[in-house]
């Protein structure tokens, strides 16, 4: 399996498709998932191409995980969360739908429920969630 440079996250990185950006550094980008499973659901991606965890370099994985931790810590404060759920899928059989490496971060509170997949969020709501996480990162 090779990297498809026309995948949707490559288009977000290239500025062809908008996103609600939460954070970026030299190596990684964080933005709101357009179909959030819970309020605050973000995606962390490397800025350089790789299809998923299986073909990622050690440097790409290290950069992405450092950002996952940084944003997760900010989310614990921003959402008064009790925990964090990470999700990461590889290839169709593993549940992957977009073929550019990404980690899902979901802030969790005791007893909350994850929404079913496929529910598009309102853009104003996503913008508000992005503002909230950015404020906690500042
Ligand atoms: P996975 O590949 O991990 O199964 O899922 C891909 C994730 O990307 C899904 O949670 C989906 O909601 C999200 N997604 C798909 N297309 C877009 C998009 O155009 N923008 C954003 N922000 N998220 C997307």
mmCIF file with all atom_site columns, C-alpha atoms and ligand atoms in Angstrom:
data_model
loop_
_atom_site.group_PDB
_atom_site.id
_atom_site.type_symbol
_atom_site.label_atom_id
_atom_site.label_alt_id
_atom_site.label_comp_id
_atom_site.label_asym_id
_atom_site.label_entity_id
_atom_site.label_seq_id
_atom_site.pdbx_PDB_ins_code
_atom_site.Cartn_x
_atom_site.Cartn_y
_atom_site.Cartn_z
_atom_site.occupancy
_atom_site.B_iso_or_equiv
_atom_site.pdbx_formal_charge
_atom_site.auth_seq_id
_atom_site.auth_comp_id
_atom_site.auth_asym_id
_atom_site.auth_atom_id
_atom_site.pdbx_PDB_model_num
ATOM   1   C CA  . UNK A 1 1   ? 0.000   0.000  0.000  1.00 0.00 ? 1   UNK A CA  1
ATOM   2   C CA  . UNK A 1 2   ? 1.431   3.384  -0.964 1.00 0.00 ? 2   UNK A CA  1
ATOM   3   C CA  . UNK A 1 3   ? 0.696   6.923  0.175  1.00 0.00 ? 3   UNK A CA  1
ATOM   4   C CA  . UNK A 1 4   ? -2.045  8.706  -1.784 1.00 0.00 ? 4   UNK A CA  1
ATOM   5   C CA  . UNK A 1 5   ? -1.067  12.406 -1.970 1.00 0.00 ? 5   UNK A CA  1
ATOM   6   C CA  . UNK A 1 6   ? -4.702  13.314 -2.748 1.00 0.00 ? 6   UNK A CA  1
ATOM   7   C CA  . UNK A 1 7   ? -6.068  12.072 0.590  1.00 0.00 ? 7   UNK A CA  1
ATOM   8   C CA  . UNK A 1 8   ? -8.223  14.527 2.517  1.00 0.00 ? 8   UNK A CA  1
ATOM   9   C CA  . UNK A 1 9   ? -5.662  15.248 5.250  1.00 0.00 ? 9   UNK A CA  1
ATOM   10  C CA  . UNK A 1 10  ? -2.975  15.989 2.633  1.00 0.00 ? 10  UNK A CA  1
ATOM   11  C CA  . UNK A 1 11  ? -5.431  18.519 1.204  1.00 0.00 ? 11  UNK A CA  1
ATOM   12  C CA  . UNK A 1 12  ? -5.901  20.048 4.661  1.00 0.00 ? 12  UNK A CA  1
ATOM   13  C CA  . UNK A 1 13  ? -2.100  20.273 5.041  1.00 0.00 ? 13  UNK A CA  1
ATOM   14  C CA  . UNK A 1 14  ? -1.853  21.879 1.605  1.00 0.00 ? 14  UNK A CA  1
ATOM   15  C CA  . UNK A 1 15  ? -4.541  24.435 2.447  1.00 0.00 ? 15  UNK A CA  1
ATOM   16  C CA  . UNK A 1 16  ? -6.908  23.148 -0.256 1.00 0.00 ? 16  UNK A CA  1
ATOM   17  C CA  . UNK A 1 17  ? -9.526  22.166 2.352  1.00 0.00 ? 17  UNK A CA  1
ATOM   18  C CA  . UNK A 1 18  ? -10.205 24.215 5.517  1.00 0.00 ? 18  UNK A CA  1
ATOM   19  C CA  . UNK A 1 19  ? -10.034 22.870 9.050  1.00 0.00 ? 19  UNK A CA  1
ATOM   20  C CA  . UNK A 1 20  ? -10.559 24.147 12.574 1.00 0.00 ? 20  UNK A CA  1
ATOM   21  C CA  . UNK A 1 21  ? -6.915  24.290 13.616 1.00 0.00 ? 21  UNK A CA  1
ATOM   22  C CA  . UNK A 1 22  ? -6.059  23.753 17.281 1.00 0.00 ? 22  UNK A CA  1
ATOM   23  C CA  . UNK A 1 23  ? -2.258  23.614 17.265 1.00 0.00 ? 23  UNK A CA  1
ATOM   24  C CA  . UNK A 1 24  ? 0.726   23.214 14.974 1.00 0.00 ? 24  UNK A CA  1
ATOM   25  C CA  . UNK A 1 25  ? 4.492   23.024 15.225 1.00 0.00 ? 25  UNK A CA  1
ATOM   26  C CA  . UNK A 1 26  ? 7.186   22.287 12.649 1.00 0.00 ? 26  UNK A CA  1
ATOM   27  C CA  . UNK A 1 27  ? 6.274   18.607 12.401 1.00 0.00 ? 27  UNK A CA  1
ATOM   28  C CA  . UNK A 1 28  ? 2.616   18.182 13.387 1.00 0.00 ? 28  UNK A CA  1
ATOM   29  C CA  . UNK A 1 29  ? -0.875  19.662 12.933 1.00 0.00 ? 29  UNK A CA  1
ATOM   30  C CA  . UNK A 1 30  ? -3.898  19.270 15.221 1.00 0.00 ? 30  UNK A CA  1
ATOM   31  C CA  . UNK A 1 31  ? -7.455  20.043 14.092 1.00 0.00 ? 31  UNK A CA  1
ATOM   32  C CA  . UNK A 1 32  ? -11.034 19.244 15.051 1.00 0.00 ? 32  UNK A CA  1
ATOM   33  C CA  . UNK A 1 33  ? -12.575 16.019 13.727 1.00 0.00 ? 33  UNK A CA  1
ATOM   34  C CA  . UNK A 1 34  ? -15.477 17.066 11.509 1.00 0.00 ? 34  UNK A CA  1
ATOM   35  C CA  . UNK A 1 35  ? -17.630 14.218 12.876 1.00 0.00 ? 35  UNK A CA  1
ATOM   36  C CA  . UNK A 1 36  ? -16.725 14.316 16.581 1.00 0.00 ? 36  UNK A CA  1
ATOM   37  C CA  . UNK A 1 37  ? -17.496 11.260 18.677 1.00 0.00 ? 37  UNK A CA  1
ATOM   38  C CA  . UNK A 1 38  ? -17.438 13.548 21.728 1.00 0.00 ? 38  UNK A CA  1
ATOM   39  C CA  . UNK A 1 39  ? -17.002 17.294 22.303 1.00 0.00 ? 39  UNK A CA  1
ATOM   40  C CA  . UNK A 1 40  ? -13.313 18.137 21.870 1.00 0.00 ? 40  UNK A CA  1
ATOM   41  C CA  . UNK A 1 41  ? -12.481 15.218 19.525 1.00 0.00 ? 41  UNK A CA  1
ATOM   42  C CA  . UNK A 1 42  ? -9.304  16.228 17.652 1.00 0.00 ? 42  UNK A CA  1
ATOM   43  C CA  . UNK A 1 43  ? -6.951  14.604 15.161 1.00 0.00 ? 43  UNK A CA  1
ATOM   44  C CA  . UNK A 1 44  ? -3.138  14.809 15.337 1.00 0.00 ? 44  UNK A CA  1
ATOM   45  C CA  . UNK A 1 45  ? -1.203  14.297 12.091 1.00 0.00 ? 45  UNK A CA  1
ATOM   46  C CA  . UNK A 1 46  ? 2.400   14.555 10.931 1.00 0.00 ? 46  UNK A CA  1
ATOM   47  C CA  . UNK A 1 47  ? 3.070   17.271 8.340  1.00 0.00 ? 47  UNK A CA  1
ATOM   48  C CA  . UNK A 1 48  ? 5.079   14.839 6.252  1.00 0.00 ? 48  UNK A CA  1
ATOM   49  C CA  . UNK A 1 49  ? 3.471   11.987 4.310  1.00 0.00 ? 49  UNK A CA  1
ATOM   50  C CA  . UNK A 1 50  ? 2.905   8.519  5.681  1.00 0.00 ? 50  UNK A CA  1
ATOM   51  C CA  . UNK A 1 51  ? -0.104  6.278  5.286  1.00 0.00 ? 51  UNK A CA  1
ATOM   52  C CA  . UNK A 1 52  ? -0.400  5.075  8.880  1.00 0.00 ? 52  UNK A CA  1
ATOM   53  C CA  . UNK A 1 53  ? 1.591   3.684  11.824 1.00 0.00 ? 53  UNK A CA  1
ATOM   54  C CA  . UNK A 1 54  ? 2.872   0.793  9.700  1.00 0.00 ? 54  UNK A CA  1
ATOM   55  C CA  . UNK A 1 55  ? 4.955   2.896  7.290  1.00 0.00 ? 55  UNK A CA  1
ATOM   56  C CA  . UNK A 1 56  ? 5.678   5.863  9.605  1.00 0.00 ? 56  UNK A CA  1
ATOM   57  C CA  . UNK A 1 57  ? 9.275   6.637  10.528 1.00 0.00 ? 57  UNK A CA  1
ATOM   58  C CA  . UNK A 1 58  ? 10.426  6.671  14.137 1.00 0.00 ? 58  UNK A CA  1
ATOM   59  C CA  . UNK A 1 59  ? 10.798  10.461 13.849 1.00 0.00 ? 59  UNK A CA  1
ATOM   60  C CA  . UNK A 1 60  ? 7.240   10.905 12.581 1.00 0.00 ? 60  UNK A CA  1
ATOM   61  C CA  . UNK A 1 61  ? 5.867   8.742  15.393 1.00 0.00 ? 61  UNK A CA  1
ATOM   62  C CA  . UNK A 1 62  ? 7.926   10.558 18.021 1.00 0.00 ? 62  UNK A CA  1
ATOM   63  C CA  . UNK A 1 63  ? 6.779   13.978 16.812 1.00 0.00 ? 63  UNK A CA  1
ATOM   64  C CA  . UNK A 1 64  ? 3.131   12.943 16.659 1.00 0.00 ? 64  UNK A CA  1
ATOM   65  C CA  . UNK A 1 65  ? 3.188   11.315 20.108 1.00 0.00 ? 65  UNK A CA  1
ATOM   66  C CA  . UNK A 1 66  ? 4.826   14.376 21.681 1.00 0.00 ? 66  UNK A CA  1
ATOM   67  C CA  . UNK A 1 67  ? 1.983   16.490 20.285 1.00 0.00 ? 67  UNK A CA  1
ATOM   68  C CA  . UNK A 1 68  ? -0.627  13.920 21.365 1.00 0.00 ? 68  UNK A CA  1
ATOM   69  C CA  . UNK A 1 69  ? 0.658   14.215 24.941 1.00 0.00 ? 69  UNK A CA  1
ATOM   70  C CA  . UNK A 1 70  ? 0.824   18.029 24.876 1.00 0.00 ? 70  UNK A CA  1
ATOM   71  C CA  . UNK A 1 71  ? -2.725  18.405 23.551 1.00 0.00 ? 71  UNK A CA  1
ATOM   72  C CA  . UNK A 1 72  ? -4.082  15.671 25.847 1.00 0.00 ? 72  UNK A CA  1
ATOM   73  C CA  . UNK A 1 73  ? -2.695  17.457 28.899 1.00 0.00 ? 73  UNK A CA  1
ATOM   74  C CA  . UNK A 1 74  ? -4.311  20.727 27.759 1.00 0.00 ? 74  UNK A CA  1
ATOM   75  C CA  . UNK A 1 75  ? -7.609  18.906 27.187 1.00 0.00 ? 75  UNK A CA  1
ATOM   76  C CA  . UNK A 1 76  ? -7.610  17.467 30.702 1.00 0.00 ? 76  UNK A CA  1
ATOM   77  C CA  . UNK A 1 77  ? -7.705  21.074 31.946 1.00 0.00 ? 77  UNK A CA  1
ATOM   78  C CA  . UNK A 1 78  ? -9.967  22.511 29.217 1.00 0.00 ? 78  UNK A CA  1
ATOM   79  C CA  . UNK A 1 79  ? -12.689 19.877 29.642 1.00 0.00 ? 79  UNK A CA  1
ATOM   80  C CA  . UNK A 1 80  ? -12.224 19.054 33.325 1.00 0.00 ? 80  UNK A CA  1
ATOM   81  C CA  . UNK A 1 81  ? -11.644 15.559 31.946 1.00 0.00 ? 81  UNK A CA  1
ATOM   82  C CA  . UNK A 1 82  ? -11.107 12.453 34.041 1.00 0.00 ? 82  UNK A CA  1
ATOM   83  C CA  . UNK A 1 83  ? -9.216  10.679 31.267 1.00 0.00 ? 83  UNK A CA  1
ATOM   84  C CA  . UNK A 1 84  ? -8.252  10.566 27.609 1.00 0.00 ? 84  UNK A CA  1
ATOM   85  C CA  . UNK A 1 85  ? -9.097  7.997  24.931 1.00 0.00 ? 85  UNK A CA  1
ATOM   86  C CA  . UNK A 1 86  ? -6.656  7.634  22.012 1.00 0.00 ? 86  UNK A CA  1
ATOM   87  C CA  . UNK A 1 87  ? -7.704  5.870  18.816 1.00 0.00 ? 87  UNK A CA  1
ATOM   88  C CA  . UNK A 1 88  ? -5.498  5.031  15.853 1.00 0.00 ? 88  UNK A CA  1
ATOM   89  C CA  . UNK A 1 89  ? -6.523  2.774  12.950 1.00 0.00 ? 89  UNK A CA  1
ATOM   90  C CA  . UNK A 1 90  ? -4.362  1.083  10.301 1.00 0.00 ? 90  UNK A CA  1
ATOM   91  C CA  . UNK A 1 91  ? -5.595  -0.081 6.885  1.00 0.00 ? 91  UNK A CA  1
ATOM   92  C CA  . UNK A 1 92  ? -9.230  -0.900 6.039  1.00 0.00 ? 92  UNK A CA  1
ATOM   93  C CA  . UNK A 1 93  ? -9.319  -4.063 8.129  1.00 0.00 ? 93  UNK A CA  1
ATOM   94  C CA  . UNK A 1 94  ? -8.059  -2.020 11.070 1.00 0.00 ? 94  UNK A CA  1
ATOM   95  C CA  . UNK A 1 95  ? -10.823 0.555  10.663 1.00 0.00 ? 95  UNK A CA  1
ATOM   96  C CA  . UNK A 1 96  ? -8.843  3.277  8.866  1.00 0.00 ? 96  UNK A CA  1
ATOM   97  C CA  . UNK A 1 97  ? -10.804 5.514  6.466  1.00 0.00 ? 97  UNK A CA  1
ATOM   98  C CA  . UNK A 1 98  ? -8.360  8.351  5.751  1.00 0.00 ? 98  UNK A CA  1
ATOM   99  C CA  . UNK A 1 99  ? -4.902  7.229  4.657  1.00 0.00 ? 99  UNK A CA  1
ATOM   100 C CA  . UNK A 1 100 ? -2.603  9.784  6.295  1.00 0.00 ? 100 UNK A CA  1
ATOM   101 C CA  . UNK A 1 101 ? -1.390  8.802  9.780  1.00 0.00 ? 101 UNK A CA  1
ATOM   102 C CA  . UNK A 1 102 ? -3.600  10.274 12.496 1.00 0.00 ? 102 UNK A CA  1
ATOM   103 C CA  . UNK A 1 103 ? -4.337  9.833  16.170 1.00 0.00 ? 103 UNK A CA  1
ATOM   104 C CA  . UNK A 1 104 ? -7.795  10.625 17.552 1.00 0.00 ? 104 UNK A CA  1
ATOM   105 C CA  . UNK A 1 105 ? -7.841  12.278 20.993 1.00 0.00 ? 105 UNK A CA  1
ATOM   106 C CA  . UNK A 1 106 ? -11.108 12.188 22.949 1.00 0.00 ? 106 UNK A CA  1
ATOM   107 C CA  . UNK A 1 107 ? -11.376 13.885 26.352 1.00 0.00 ? 107 UNK A CA  1
ATOM   108 C CA  . UNK A 1 108 ? -13.467 11.688 28.656 1.00 0.00 ? 108 UNK A CA  1
ATOM   109 C CA  . UNK A 1 109 ? -15.436 12.287 31.833 1.00 0.00 ? 109 UNK A CA  1
ATOM   110 C CA  . UNK A 1 110 ? -16.641 9.514  34.089 1.00 0.00 ? 110 UNK A CA  1
ATOM   111 C CA  . UNK A 1 111 ? -19.820 7.972  32.694 1.00 0.00 ? 111 UNK A CA  1
ATOM   112 C CA  . UNK A 1 112 ? -19.957 9.900  29.422 1.00 0.00 ? 112 UNK A CA  1
ATOM   113 C CA  . UNK A 1 113 ? -21.025 8.233  26.181 1.00 0.00 ? 113 UNK A CA  1
ATOM   114 C CA  . UNK A 1 114 ? -19.270 8.325  22.807 1.00 0.00 ? 114 UNK A CA  1
ATOM   115 C CA  . UNK A 1 115 ? -21.624 9.390  19.996 1.00 0.00 ? 115 UNK A CA  1
ATOM   116 C CA  . UNK A 1 116 ? -22.214 7.071  17.013 1.00 0.00 ? 116 UNK A CA  1
ATOM   117 C CA  . UNK A 1 117 ? -19.976 7.680  13.963 1.00 0.00 ? 117 UNK A CA  1
ATOM   118 C CA  . UNK A 1 118 ? -20.953 9.769  10.946 1.00 0.00 ? 118 UNK A CA  1
ATOM   119 C CA  . UNK A 1 119 ? -22.629 12.745 12.629 1.00 0.00 ? 119 UNK A CA  1
ATOM   120 C CA  . UNK A 1 120 ? -21.345 15.967 11.069 1.00 0.00 ? 120 UNK A CA  1
ATOM   121 C CA  . UNK A 1 121 ? -20.789 18.782 13.590 1.00 0.00 ? 121 UNK A CA  1
ATOM   122 C CA  . UNK A 1 122 ? -21.895 22.372 13.248 1.00 0.00 ? 122 UNK A CA  1
ATOM   123 C CA  . UNK A 1 123 ? -18.935 24.557 12.226 1.00 0.00 ? 123 UNK A CA  1
ATOM   124 C CA  . UNK A 1 124 ? -19.661 27.142 14.914 1.00 0.00 ? 124 UNK A CA  1
ATOM   125 C CA  . UNK A 1 125 ? -19.499 24.400 17.548 1.00 0.00 ? 125 UNK A CA  1
ATOM   126 C CA  . UNK A 1 126 ? -16.188 23.098 16.170 1.00 0.00 ? 126 UNK A CA  1
ATOM   127 C CA  . UNK A 1 127 ? -14.768 26.632 16.176 1.00 0.00 ? 127 UNK A CA  1
ATOM   128 C CA  . UNK A 1 128 ? -15.806 27.045 19.824 1.00 0.00 ? 128 UNK A CA  1
ATOM   129 C CA  . UNK A 1 129 ? -14.173 23.730 20.817 1.00 0.00 ? 129 UNK A CA  1
ATOM   130 C CA  . UNK A 1 130 ? -10.969 24.693 18.977 1.00 0.00 ? 130 UNK A CA  1
ATOM   131 C CA  . UNK A 1 131 ? -10.906 28.049 20.826 1.00 0.00 ? 131 UNK A CA  1
ATOM   132 C CA  . UNK A 1 132 ? -11.322 26.252 24.145 1.00 0.00 ? 132 UNK A CA  1
ATOM   133 C CA  . UNK A 1 133 ? -8.391  23.885 23.551 1.00 0.00 ? 133 UNK A CA  1
ATOM   134 C CA  . UNK A 1 134 ? -6.187  26.660 22.146 1.00 0.00 ? 134 UNK A CA  1
ATOM   135 C CA  . UNK A 1 135 ? -6.826  28.712 25.284 1.00 0.00 ? 135 UNK A CA  1
ATOM   136 C CA  . UNK A 1 136 ? -5.697  25.809 27.466 1.00 0.00 ? 136 UNK A CA  1
ATOM   137 C CA  . UNK A 1 137 ? -2.546  25.404 25.355 1.00 0.00 ? 137 UNK A CA  1
ATOM   138 C CA  . UNK A 1 138 ? -1.627  29.091 25.605 1.00 0.00 ? 138 UNK A CA  1
HETATM 139 P P1  . LIG B 2 .   ? -10.210 6.890  10.571 1.00 0.00 ? 1   LIG B P1  1
HETATM 140 O O1  . LIG B 2 .   ? -9.407  6.917  9.287  1.00 0.00 ? 1   LIG B O1  1
HETATM 141 O O2  . LIG B 2 .   ? -9.366  7.072  11.772 1.00 0.00 ? 1   LIG B O2  1
HETATM 142 O O3  . LIG B 2 .   ? -11.129 5.723  10.660 1.00 0.00 ? 1   LIG B O3  1
HETATM 143 O O4  . LIG B 2 .   ? -11.212 8.118  10.522 1.00 0.00 ? 1   LIG B O4  1
HETATM 144 C C1  . LIG B 2 .   ? -10.963 9.322  9.883  1.00 0.00 ? 1   LIG B C1  1
HETATM 145 C C2  . LIG B 2 .   ? -11.538 10.463 10.689 1.00 0.00 ? 1   LIG B C2  1
HETATM 146 O O5  . LIG B 2 .   ? -11.412 11.640 9.894  1.00 0.00 ? 1   LIG B O5  1
HETATM 147 C C3  . LIG B 2 .   ? -13.024 10.327 11.041 1.00 0.00 ? 1   LIG B C3  1
HETATM 148 O O6  . LIG B 2 .   ? -13.175 10.469 12.456 1.00 0.00 ? 1   LIG B O6  1
HETATM 149 C C4  . LIG B 2 .   ? -13.695 11.467 10.288 1.00 0.00 ? 1   LIG B C4  1
HETATM 150 O O7  . LIG B 2 .   ? -14.747 12.061 11.006 1.00 0.00 ? 1   LIG B O7  1
HETATM 151 C C5  . LIG B 2 .   ? -12.552 12.435 10.053 1.00 0.00 ? 1   LIG B C5  1
HETATM 152 N N1  . LIG B 2 .   ? -12.674 13.209 8.823  1.00 0.00 ? 1   LIG B N1  1
HETATM 153 C C6  . LIG B 2 .   ? -12.997 12.727 7.595  1.00 0.00 ? 1   LIG B C6  1
HETATM 154 N N2  . LIG B 2 .   ? -12.988 13.722 6.694  1.00 0.00 ? 1   LIG B N2  1
HETATM 155 C C7  . LIG B 2 .   ? -12.659 14.856 7.354  1.00 0.00 ? 1   LIG B C7  1
HETATM 156 C C8  . LIG B 2 .   ? -12.495 16.218 6.950  1.00 0.00 ? 1   LIG B C8  1
HETATM 157 O O8  . LIG B 2 .   ? -12.653 16.600 5.790  1.00 0.00 ? 1   LIG B O8  1
HETATM 158 N N3  . LIG B 2 .   ? -12.119 17.096 7.913  1.00 0.00 ? 1   LIG B N3  1
HETATM 159 C C9  . LIG B 2 .   ? -11.935 16.723 9.210  1.00 0.00 ? 1   LIG B C9  1
HETATM 160 N N4  . LIG B 2 .   ? -11.576 17.673 10.064 1.00 0.00 ? 1   LIG B N4  1
HETATM 161 N N5  . LIG B 2 .   ? -12.097 15.457 9.633  1.00 0.00 ? 1   LIG B N5  1
HETATM 162 C C10 . LIG B 2 .   ? -12.454 14.532 8.713  1.00 0.00 ? 1   LIG B C10 1
#
